[in-house]
XYZ file of C-alpha atoms in Angstrom:
614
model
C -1.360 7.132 -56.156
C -0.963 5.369 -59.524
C 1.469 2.816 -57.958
C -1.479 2.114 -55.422
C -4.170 1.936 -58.103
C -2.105 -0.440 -60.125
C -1.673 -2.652 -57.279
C -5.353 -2.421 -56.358
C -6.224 -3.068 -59.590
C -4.418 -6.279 -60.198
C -5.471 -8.142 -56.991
C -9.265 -6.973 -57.247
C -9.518 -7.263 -60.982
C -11.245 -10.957 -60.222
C -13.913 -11.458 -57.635
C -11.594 -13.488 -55.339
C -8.149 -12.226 -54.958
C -5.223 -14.552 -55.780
C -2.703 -16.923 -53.750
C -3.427 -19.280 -50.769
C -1.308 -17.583 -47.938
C -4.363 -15.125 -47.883
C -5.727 -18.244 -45.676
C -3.042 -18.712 -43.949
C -2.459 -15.251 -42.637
C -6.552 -15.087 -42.181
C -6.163 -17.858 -39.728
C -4.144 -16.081 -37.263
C -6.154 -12.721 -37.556
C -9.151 -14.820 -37.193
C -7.354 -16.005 -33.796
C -6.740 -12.827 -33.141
C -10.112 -11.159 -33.546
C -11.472 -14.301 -31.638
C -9.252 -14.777 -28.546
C -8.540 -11.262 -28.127
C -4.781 -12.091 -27.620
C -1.923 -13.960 -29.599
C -2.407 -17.836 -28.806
C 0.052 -20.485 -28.893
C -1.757 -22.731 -31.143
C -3.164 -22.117 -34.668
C -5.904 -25.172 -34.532
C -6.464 -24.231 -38.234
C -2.988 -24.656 -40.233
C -1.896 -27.951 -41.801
C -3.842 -29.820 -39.154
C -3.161 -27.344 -36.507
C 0.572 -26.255 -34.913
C 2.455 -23.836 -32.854
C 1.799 -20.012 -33.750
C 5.438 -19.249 -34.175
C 4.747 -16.916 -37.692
C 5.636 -13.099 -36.801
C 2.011 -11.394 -36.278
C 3.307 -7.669 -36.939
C 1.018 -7.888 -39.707
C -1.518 -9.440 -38.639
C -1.652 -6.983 -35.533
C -1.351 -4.372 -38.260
C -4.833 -6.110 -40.182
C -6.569 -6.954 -37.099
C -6.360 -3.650 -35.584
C -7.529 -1.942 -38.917
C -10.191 -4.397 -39.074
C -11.290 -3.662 -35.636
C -11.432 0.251 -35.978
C -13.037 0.090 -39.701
C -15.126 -2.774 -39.980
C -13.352 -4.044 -43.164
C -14.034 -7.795 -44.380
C -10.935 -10.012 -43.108
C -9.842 -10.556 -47.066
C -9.861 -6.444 -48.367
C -8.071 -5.649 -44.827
C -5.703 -7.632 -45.915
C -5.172 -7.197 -49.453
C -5.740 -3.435 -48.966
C -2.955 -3.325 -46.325
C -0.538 -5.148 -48.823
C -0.949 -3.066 -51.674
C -0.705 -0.050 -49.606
C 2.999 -1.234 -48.683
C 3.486 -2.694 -52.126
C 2.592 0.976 -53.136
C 4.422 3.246 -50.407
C 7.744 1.718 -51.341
C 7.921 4.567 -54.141
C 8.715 7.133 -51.392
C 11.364 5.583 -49.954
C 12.777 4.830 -53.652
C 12.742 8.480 -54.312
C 14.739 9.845 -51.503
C 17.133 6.667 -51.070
C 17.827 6.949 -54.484
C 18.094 11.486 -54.204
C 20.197 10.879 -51.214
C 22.930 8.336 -53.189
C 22.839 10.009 -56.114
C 22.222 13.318 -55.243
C 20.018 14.135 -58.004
C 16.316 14.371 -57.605
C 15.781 12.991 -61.210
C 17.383 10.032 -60.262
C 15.251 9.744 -57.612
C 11.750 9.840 -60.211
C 13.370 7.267 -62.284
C 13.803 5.185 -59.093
C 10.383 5.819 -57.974
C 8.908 4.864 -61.250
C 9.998 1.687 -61.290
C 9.419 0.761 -57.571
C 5.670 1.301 -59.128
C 5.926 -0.993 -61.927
C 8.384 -3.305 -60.187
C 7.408 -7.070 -61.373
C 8.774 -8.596 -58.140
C 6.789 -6.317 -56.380
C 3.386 -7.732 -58.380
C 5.006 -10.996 -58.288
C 5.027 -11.011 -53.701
C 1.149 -9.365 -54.006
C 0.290 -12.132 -55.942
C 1.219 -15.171 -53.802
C 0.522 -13.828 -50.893
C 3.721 -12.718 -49.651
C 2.022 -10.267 -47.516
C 4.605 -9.830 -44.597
C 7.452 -9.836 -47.012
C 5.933 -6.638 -48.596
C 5.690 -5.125 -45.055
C 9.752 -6.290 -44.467
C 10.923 -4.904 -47.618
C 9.404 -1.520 -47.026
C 11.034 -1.387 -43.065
C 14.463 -2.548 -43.968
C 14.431 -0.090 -46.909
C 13.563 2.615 -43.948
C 15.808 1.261 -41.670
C 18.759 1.675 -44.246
C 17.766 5.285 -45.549
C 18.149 6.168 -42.112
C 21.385 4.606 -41.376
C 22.398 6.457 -44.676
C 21.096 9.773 -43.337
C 22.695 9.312 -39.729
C 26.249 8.452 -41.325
C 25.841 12.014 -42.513
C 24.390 14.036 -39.407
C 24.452 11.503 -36.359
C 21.626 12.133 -34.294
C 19.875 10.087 -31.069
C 16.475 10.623 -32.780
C 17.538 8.314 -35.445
C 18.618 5.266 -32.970
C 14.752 5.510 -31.586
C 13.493 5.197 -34.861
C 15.817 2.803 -36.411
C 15.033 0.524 -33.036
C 11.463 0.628 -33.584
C 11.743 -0.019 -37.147
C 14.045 -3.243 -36.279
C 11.557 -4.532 -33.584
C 9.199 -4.664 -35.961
C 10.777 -6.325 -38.544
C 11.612 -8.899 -35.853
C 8.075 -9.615 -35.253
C 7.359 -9.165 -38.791
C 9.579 -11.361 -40.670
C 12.338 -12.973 -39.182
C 13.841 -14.214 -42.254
C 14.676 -10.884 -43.417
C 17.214 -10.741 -40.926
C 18.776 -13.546 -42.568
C 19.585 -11.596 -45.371
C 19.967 -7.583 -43.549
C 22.874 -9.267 -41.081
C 25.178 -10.755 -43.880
C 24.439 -7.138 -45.936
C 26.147 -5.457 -42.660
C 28.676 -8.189 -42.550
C 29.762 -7.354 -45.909
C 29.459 -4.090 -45.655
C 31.685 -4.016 -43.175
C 33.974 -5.905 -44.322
C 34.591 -3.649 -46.955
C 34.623 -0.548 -44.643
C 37.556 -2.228 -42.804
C 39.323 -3.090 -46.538
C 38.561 0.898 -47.225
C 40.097 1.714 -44.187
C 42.789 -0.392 -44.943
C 43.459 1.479 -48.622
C 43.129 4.593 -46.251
C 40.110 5.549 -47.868
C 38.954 9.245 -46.187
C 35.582 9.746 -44.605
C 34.961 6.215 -44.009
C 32.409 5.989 -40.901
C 32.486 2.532 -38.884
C 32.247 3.725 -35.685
C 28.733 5.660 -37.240
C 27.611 2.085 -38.590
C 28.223 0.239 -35.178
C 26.688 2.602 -33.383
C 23.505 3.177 -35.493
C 23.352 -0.755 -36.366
C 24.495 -2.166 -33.076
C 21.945 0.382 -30.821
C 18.940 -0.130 -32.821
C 19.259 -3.963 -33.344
C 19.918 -4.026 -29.495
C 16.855 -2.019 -28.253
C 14.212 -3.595 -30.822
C 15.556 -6.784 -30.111
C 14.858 -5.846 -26.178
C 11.699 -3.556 -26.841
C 10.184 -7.137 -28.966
C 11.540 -9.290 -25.997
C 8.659 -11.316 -24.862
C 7.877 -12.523 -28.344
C 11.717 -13.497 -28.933
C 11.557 -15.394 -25.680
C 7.653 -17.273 -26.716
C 9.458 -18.785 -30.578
C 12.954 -19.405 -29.225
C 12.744 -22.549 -28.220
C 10.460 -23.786 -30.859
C 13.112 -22.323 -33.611
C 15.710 -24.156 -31.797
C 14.201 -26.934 -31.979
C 13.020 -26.316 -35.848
C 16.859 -25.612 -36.598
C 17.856 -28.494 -34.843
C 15.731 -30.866 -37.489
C 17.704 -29.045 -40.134
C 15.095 -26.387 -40.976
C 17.425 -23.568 -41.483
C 19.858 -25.670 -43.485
C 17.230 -27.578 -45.436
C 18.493 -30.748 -43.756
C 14.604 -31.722 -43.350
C 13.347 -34.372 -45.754
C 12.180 -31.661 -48.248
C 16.107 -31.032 -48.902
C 16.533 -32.490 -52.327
C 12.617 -31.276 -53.132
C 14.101 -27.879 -52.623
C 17.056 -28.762 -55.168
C 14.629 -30.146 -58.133
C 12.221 -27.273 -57.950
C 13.724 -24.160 -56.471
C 17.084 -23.691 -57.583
C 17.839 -20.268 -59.109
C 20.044 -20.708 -62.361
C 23.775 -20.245 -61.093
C 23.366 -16.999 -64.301
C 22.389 -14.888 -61.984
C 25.557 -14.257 -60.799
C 25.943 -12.497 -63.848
C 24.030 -9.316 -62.677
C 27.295 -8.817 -60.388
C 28.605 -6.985 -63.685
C 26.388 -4.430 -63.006
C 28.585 -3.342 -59.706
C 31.070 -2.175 -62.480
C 28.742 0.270 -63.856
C 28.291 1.650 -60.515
C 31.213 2.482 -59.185
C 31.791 4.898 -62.326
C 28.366 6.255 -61.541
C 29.259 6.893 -57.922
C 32.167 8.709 -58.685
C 30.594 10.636 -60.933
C 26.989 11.786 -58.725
C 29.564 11.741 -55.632
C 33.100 12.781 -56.734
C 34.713 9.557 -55.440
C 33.670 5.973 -56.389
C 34.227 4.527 -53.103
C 32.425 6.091 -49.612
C 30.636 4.718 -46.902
C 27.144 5.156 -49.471
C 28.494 3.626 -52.032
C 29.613 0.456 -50.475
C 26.490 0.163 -48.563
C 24.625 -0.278 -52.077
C 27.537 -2.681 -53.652
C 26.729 -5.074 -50.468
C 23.243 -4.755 -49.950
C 22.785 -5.599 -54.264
C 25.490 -8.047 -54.010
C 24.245 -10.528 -51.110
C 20.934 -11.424 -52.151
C 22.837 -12.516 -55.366
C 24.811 -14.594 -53.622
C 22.467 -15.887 -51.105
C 20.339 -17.066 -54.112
C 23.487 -19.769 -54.531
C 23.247 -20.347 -51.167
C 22.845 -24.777 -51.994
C 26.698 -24.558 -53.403
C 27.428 -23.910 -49.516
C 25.054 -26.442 -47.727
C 22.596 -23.958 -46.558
C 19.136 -25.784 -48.966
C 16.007 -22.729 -48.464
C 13.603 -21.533 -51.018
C 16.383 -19.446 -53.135
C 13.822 -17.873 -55.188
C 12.712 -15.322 -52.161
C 16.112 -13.985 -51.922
C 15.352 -12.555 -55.540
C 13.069 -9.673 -53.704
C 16.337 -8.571 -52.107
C 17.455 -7.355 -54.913
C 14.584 -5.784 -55.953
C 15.230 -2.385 -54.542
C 19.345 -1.978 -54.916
C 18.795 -3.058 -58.588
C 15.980 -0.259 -59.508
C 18.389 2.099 -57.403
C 21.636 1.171 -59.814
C 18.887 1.229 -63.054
C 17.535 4.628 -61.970
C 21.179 5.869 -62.177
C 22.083 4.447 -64.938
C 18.749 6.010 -67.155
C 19.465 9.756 -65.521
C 23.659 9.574 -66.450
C 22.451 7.595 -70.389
C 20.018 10.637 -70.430
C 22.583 13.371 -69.072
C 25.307 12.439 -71.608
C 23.200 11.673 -74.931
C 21.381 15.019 -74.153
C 24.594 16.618 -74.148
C 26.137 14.915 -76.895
C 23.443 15.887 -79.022
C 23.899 19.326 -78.040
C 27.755 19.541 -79.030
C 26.730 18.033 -82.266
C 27.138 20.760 -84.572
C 25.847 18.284 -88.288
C 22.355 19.324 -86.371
C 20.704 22.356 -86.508
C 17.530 22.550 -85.325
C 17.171 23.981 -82.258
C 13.789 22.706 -81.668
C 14.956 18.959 -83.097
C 17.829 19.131 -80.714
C 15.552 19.945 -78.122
C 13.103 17.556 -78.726
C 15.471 14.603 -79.717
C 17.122 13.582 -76.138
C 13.791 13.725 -74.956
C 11.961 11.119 -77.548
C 15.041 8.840 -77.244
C 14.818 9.003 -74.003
C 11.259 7.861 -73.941
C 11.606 5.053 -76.709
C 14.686 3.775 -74.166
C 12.416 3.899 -71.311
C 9.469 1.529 -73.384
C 11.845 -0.656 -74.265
C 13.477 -0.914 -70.985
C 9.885 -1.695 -69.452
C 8.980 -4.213 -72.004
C 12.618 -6.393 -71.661
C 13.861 -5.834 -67.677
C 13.245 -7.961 -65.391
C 12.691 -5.336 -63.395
C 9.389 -4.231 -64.601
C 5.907 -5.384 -65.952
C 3.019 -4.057 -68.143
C -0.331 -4.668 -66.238
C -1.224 -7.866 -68.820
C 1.410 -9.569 -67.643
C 0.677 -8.362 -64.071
C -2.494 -9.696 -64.609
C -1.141 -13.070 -66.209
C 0.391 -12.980 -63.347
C -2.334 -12.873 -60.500
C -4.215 -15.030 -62.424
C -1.734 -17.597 -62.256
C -1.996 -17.331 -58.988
C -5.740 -17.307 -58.601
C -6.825 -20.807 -56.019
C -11.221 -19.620 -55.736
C -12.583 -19.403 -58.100
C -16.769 -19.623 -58.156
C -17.301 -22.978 -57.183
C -14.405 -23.265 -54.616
C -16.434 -19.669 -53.372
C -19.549 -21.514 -53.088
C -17.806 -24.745 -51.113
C -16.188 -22.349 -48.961
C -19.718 -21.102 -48.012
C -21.434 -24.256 -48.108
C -18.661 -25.924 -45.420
C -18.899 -22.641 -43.197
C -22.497 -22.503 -42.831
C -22.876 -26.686 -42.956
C -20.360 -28.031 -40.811
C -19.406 -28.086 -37.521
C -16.644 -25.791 -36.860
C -14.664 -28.782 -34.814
C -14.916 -30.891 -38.541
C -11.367 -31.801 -39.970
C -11.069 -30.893 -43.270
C -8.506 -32.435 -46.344
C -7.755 -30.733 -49.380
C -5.080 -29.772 -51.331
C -2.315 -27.263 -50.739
C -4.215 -23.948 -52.929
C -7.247 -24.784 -51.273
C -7.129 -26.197 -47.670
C -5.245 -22.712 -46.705
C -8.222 -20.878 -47.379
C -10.131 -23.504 -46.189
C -8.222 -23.619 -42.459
C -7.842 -19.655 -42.701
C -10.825 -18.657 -43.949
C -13.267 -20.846 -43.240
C -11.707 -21.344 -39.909
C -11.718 -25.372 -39.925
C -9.279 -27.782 -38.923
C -7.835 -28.642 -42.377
C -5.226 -31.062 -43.488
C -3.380 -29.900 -46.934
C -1.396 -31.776 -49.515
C 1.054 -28.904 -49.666
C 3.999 -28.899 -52.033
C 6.692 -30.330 -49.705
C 9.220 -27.798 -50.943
C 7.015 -24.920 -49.553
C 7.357 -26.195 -45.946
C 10.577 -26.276 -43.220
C 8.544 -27.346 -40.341
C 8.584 -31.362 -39.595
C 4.939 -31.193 -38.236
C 4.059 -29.588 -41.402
C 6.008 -32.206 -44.090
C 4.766 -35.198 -42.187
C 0.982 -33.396 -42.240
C 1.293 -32.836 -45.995
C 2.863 -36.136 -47.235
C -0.149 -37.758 -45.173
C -2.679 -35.566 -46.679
C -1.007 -36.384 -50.681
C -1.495 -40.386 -49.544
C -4.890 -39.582 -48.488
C -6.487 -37.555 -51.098
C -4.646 -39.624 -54.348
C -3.666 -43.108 -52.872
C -5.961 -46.502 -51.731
C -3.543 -48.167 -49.969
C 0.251 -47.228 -49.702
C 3.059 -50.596 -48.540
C 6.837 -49.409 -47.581
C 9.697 -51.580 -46.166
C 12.398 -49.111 -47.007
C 13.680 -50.932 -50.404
C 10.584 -50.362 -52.338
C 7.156 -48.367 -51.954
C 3.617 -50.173 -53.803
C 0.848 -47.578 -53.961
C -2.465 -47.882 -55.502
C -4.744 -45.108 -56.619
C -7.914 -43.778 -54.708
C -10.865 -45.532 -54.477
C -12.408 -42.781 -56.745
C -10.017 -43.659 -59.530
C -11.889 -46.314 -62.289
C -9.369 -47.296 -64.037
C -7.326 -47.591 -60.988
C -2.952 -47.627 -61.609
C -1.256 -50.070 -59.407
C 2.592 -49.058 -59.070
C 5.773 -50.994 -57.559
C 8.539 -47.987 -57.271
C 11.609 -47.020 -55.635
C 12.098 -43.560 -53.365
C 14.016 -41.225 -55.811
C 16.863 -38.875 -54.312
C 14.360 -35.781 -54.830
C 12.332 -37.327 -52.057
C 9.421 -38.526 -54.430
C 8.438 -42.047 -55.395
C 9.924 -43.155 -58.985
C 7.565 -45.855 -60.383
C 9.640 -49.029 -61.678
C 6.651 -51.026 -62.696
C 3.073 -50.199 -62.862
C -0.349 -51.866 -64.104
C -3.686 -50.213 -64.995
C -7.047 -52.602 -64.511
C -7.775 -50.376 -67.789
C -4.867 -52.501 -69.644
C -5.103 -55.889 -68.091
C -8.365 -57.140 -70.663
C -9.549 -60.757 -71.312
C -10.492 -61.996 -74.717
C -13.317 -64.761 -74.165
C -16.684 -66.574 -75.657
C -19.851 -65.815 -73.906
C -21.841 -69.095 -72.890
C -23.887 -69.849 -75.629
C -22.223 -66.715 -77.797
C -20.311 -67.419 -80.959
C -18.380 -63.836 -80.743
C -15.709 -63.307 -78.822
C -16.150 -60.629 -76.184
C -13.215 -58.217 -74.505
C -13.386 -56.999 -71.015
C -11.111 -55.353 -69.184
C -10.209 -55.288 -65.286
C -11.753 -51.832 -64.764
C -15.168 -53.002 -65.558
C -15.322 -55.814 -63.033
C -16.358 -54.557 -59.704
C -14.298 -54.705 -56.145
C -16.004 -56.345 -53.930
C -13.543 -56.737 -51.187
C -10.067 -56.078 -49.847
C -8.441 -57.607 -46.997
C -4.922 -57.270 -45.583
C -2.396 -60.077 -43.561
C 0.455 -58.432 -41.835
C 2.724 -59.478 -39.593
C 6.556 -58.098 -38.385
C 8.199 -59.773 -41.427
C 5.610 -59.141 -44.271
C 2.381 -57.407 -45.636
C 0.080 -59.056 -48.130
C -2.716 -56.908 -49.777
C -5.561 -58.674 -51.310
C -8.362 -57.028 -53.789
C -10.957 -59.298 -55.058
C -12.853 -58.280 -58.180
C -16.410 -59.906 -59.563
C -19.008 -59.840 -62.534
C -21.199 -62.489 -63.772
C -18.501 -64.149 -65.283
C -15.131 -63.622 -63.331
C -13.768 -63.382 -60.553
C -10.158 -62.005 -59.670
C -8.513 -62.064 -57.165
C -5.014 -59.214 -56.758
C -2.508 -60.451 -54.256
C 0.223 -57.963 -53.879
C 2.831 -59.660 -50.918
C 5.634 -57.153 -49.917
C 8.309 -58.737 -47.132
C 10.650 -56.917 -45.172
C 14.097 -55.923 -46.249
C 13.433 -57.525 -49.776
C 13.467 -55.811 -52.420
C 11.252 -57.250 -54.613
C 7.213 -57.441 -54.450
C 5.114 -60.606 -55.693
C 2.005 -59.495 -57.443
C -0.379 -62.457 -58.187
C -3.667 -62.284 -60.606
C -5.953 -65.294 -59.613
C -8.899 -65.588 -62.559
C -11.839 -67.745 -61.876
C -13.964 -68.633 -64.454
C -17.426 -68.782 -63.087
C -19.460 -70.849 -65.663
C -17.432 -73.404 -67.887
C -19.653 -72.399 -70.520
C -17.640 -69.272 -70.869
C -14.374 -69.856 -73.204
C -11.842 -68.194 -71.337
C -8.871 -68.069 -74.151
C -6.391 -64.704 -74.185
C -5.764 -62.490 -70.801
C -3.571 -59.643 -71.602
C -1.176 -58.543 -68.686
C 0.618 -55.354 -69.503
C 3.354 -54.349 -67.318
C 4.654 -50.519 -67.450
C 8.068 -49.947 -67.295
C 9.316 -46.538 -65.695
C 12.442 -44.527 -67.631
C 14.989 -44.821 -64.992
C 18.079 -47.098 -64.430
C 16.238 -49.879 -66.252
C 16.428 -49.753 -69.628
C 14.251 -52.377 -72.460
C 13.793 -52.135 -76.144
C 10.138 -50.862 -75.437
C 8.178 -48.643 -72.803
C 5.585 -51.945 -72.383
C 5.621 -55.153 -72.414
C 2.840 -57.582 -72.548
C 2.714 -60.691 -70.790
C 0.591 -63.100 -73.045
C -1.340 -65.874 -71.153
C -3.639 -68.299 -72.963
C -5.784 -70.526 -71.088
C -7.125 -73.626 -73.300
C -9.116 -75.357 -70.694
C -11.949 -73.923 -69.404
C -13.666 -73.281 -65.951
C -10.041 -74.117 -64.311
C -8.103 -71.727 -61.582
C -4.905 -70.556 -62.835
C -2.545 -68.001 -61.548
C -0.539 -65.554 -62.989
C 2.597 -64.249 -61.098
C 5.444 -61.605 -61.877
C 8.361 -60.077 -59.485
């Protein structure tokens, strides 16, 4: 109950809950509740797309919501925290049946309920992960319990359990089949020591049955996605070989330190043979590779394979609180017995009372430092960080449902336009973070939306890129870059009509006036094009300038001409400084300053003179 509350608590302690996938998984239940059946198109998503996301859960939701009544958003988040929360039962008698010690098993459950990774998935949204991480955990306390008394009861179960993790989250199975390959592995290096009671023939059966039938009982939906995940692979998606590969590098690496926690296997194996008389058995090895692959996994760039490395960290969520769990019942065992031997104290009623306070002090600290746990602040920091709606995006949300039509094709950005498509139940294009996405549809959809929503016009000839900022922008940045290795554009050389100014007499006006390019109005743009080149003109006015931006990008060159054309419109006015600042990006280029100005005085007046810089 308290690990539910605390869940609860943390997700509903704002009026809207947090994350964006909330949208995301709304728009298939929405689909769902709508069509009456699974279709093969979500309309909604990034512009809309093939359903291929597992809909266990959202089967799970939308039935719930059709017996119950529930809003589409608690359904949801209720149905999350209730598997967030349930995962403390399975804690308890995975961690009994290892350890074979029931207070090993509270410890265990104790920190499933304050587990930060845990708070971390409920926050972002990571709904069906939640779901996955509670059947695998099943479907491995059972193979545990049938490598002790084989029965055919558990093979119906554990093929149940694996057809729905098939149709809940197929990328857990990326992680549960290299757990069993290792696990093996080191059954058949056991057998090879001639380690006794070591059960292989149990773990092919139980393993190769139930994956087997659910994989046969889930059939039709296997059959629907194949093709499309073929295809999806194909394009690189489950190697990262997409264009999003080096985005994944620059923002999603985990630090190679991890590795570190490894160490903690040592540990272990002198805690197995301690709770089960031998350090090495077929339960024992089952929790070295099932803590010891996720590790690995989260390395998984040094080997080619280029995913989002940071959700492999959930895997080792559970095997980790398992091995801590141990470790705080054996610390507590042997100081309570140590202080009981110690003969300098006396008191009975200290001694008894001692273990018992260190204990408890080890147990605060623990919670306060592991990475394991977290205090509900911080699980509040937390959700908050995640947090997209707040009030007004609550009241635009509204005010598009119950104001547009619902075939109107929506743009926002990433947070929002998944609530937007999901909730709202619009066509939506969103700028997503390009690392968040495998699908091509989907990076092609969001680099388009980015353009859209912060660029005016956007020139590429595959040596050089030239974007401008949106027409909203006032003091608009003009930029002549390169495409960097991470997949984003690097900015070489940039100008800002804030920065380009002109020092000048007023007709009739004895002091000197400065304006700068940001207050002149645009009046007009017009564009040339042909196969070989692309010029891109913007003509700016007042009542005493005009000026004229011709930007002129050819094909296969890589350079840009950018021309400033002033006209003087009176020849009263004395036209007599321009300032031209050019930004210079940090990169390979390298000058005494950040800026330099480009100086241009005009003695004459009322002439045409040009300005021009490569």
């Amino acid at each position: 109950m308290f690990s539910f509350l605390f869940r609860a608590a943390i997700i509903f302690h704002n009026p809207n809950p947090p994350s964006s996938d909330i949208g995301l998984h709304g728009s298939i239940i929405n689909l769902i509740l709508d069509q009456g059946i699974l279709p093969n198109w979500n309309p909604y998503h990034m512009g809309g797309e093939t359903l291929a996301t597992p809909p266990g859960f959202h089967f799970f939701v939308t039935t719930l919501i059709l017996l119950t009544g529930m809003e589409l958003i608690f359904a949801e988040l209720i149905t999350a925290a209730f598997y967030s929360s349930i995962i403390v039962f399975p804690a308890y008698i995975v961690a009994k049946k290892i350890w074979r010690n029931s207070n090993a098993g509270l410890f265990a459950s104790f920190f499933a309920a304050i587990s930060a990774l845990s708070l971390e998935m409920i926050s972002w949204g990571g709904y069906t992960n939640i779901v996955s991480l509670f059947v695998i955990i099943t479907i491995f306390y059972l193979f545990i319990k049938d490598t002790d008394t084989p029965r055919h009861s558990h093979l119906v179960v554990g093929a149940i359990l694996f057809g729905s993790l098939i149709i809940t989250h197929t990328f857990t199975l990326v992680v549960v089949f290299p757990i069993l390959g290792l696990y093996l592995a080191l059954m058949l290096m056991g057998k090879y020591k001639k380690l006794q009671d070591l059960k292989i023939r149990n773990l092919l059966r139980f393993f190769g049955v139930s994956i087997f039938a659910g994989a046969i009982a889930v059939s039709p939906w296997i059959l629907r996605v194949f093709g499309f995940y073929v295809s999806a692979s194909s394009e690189g998606a489950a190697t990262g070989g997409l264009d999003n590969k080096n985005l994944i590098l620059t923002n999603r690496a985990v630090d190679s330190v991890i590795l570190l926690l490894i160490i903690v296997v040592i540990p272990a194996i002198f805690m197995f043979r301690s709770s089960r008389k031998k350090p090495f058995d077929n339960s024992s090895l089952f929790l070295i590779a099932w803590f010891i692959v996720p590790i690995v996994m989260t390395q998984g760039y040094l080997f080619g394979v280029v995913t989002d490395y940071s959700r492999f960290m959930y895997f080792i969520d559970f095997p980790g609180i398992l091995i801590i769990s141990a470790g705080l019942f054996y610390l507590f065992r042997y100081t309570g017995i140590a202080i009981k031997r110690n003969r300098k104290i006396n008191w009975k009623n200290f001694k008894k009372a001692l273990p018992i306070t260190g204990f408890m002090t080890i147990i605060f600290i623990l919670i306060l430092v592991s990475p394991w746990s977290i205090v509900p602040e911080d699980a509040m920091n937390r959700a908050n960080y995640y947090s997209t709606i707040h009030e007004a995006e609550e009241s635009t949300l509204k005010w598009i449902s119950n104001n547009t039509s619902n075939d109107s094709i929506l743009v926002a950005d990433h947070l929002y336009g998944w609530w937007l498509g999901g909730i709202g139940e619009r066509v939506t294009l969103s700028a997503a973070e390009l690392e968040f996405l495998i699908y091509s549809h989907e990076l092609e959809v969001a680099k388009d939306t980015q353009l859209l929503l912060d660029t005016n016009y956007f020139i590429e000839n595959g040596l050089l890129t030239v974007r401008e900022d949106d027409g909203f922008v006032t003091n608009k940045t003009f930029e002549i870059g390169i495409d960097a290795w991470n997949g984003k554009t690097f900015p070489i050389f940039s100008t800002r009509d804030g920065g380009i100014s002109f020092e000048f007499y007023p007709p009739g006006v004895k002091l000197a006036e400065k304006r700068s390019l940001s207050e002149l109005k645009i009046i007009g743009t017009n564009t040339i094009s042909n196969d070989d080149f692309i010029t891109f003109l913007v003509q700016y006015e007042d009542e005493l300038f005009i000026v004229n931006r011709i930007m002129t990008v050819k094909k296969g060159i890589e350079h840009a001409e950018l021309t400033y054309n002033i006209i003087v419109k009176n020849n009263q006015t004395n036209l007599y400084h321009v300032w031209l600042p050019i930004y210079v990006g940090q990169g390979s280029m390298t000058l005494p300053e950040d800026k330099f100005y480009l100086n241009v005085t005009i003695p004459e007046k009322g002439l045409y003179y040009n300005m021009t810089t490569e």
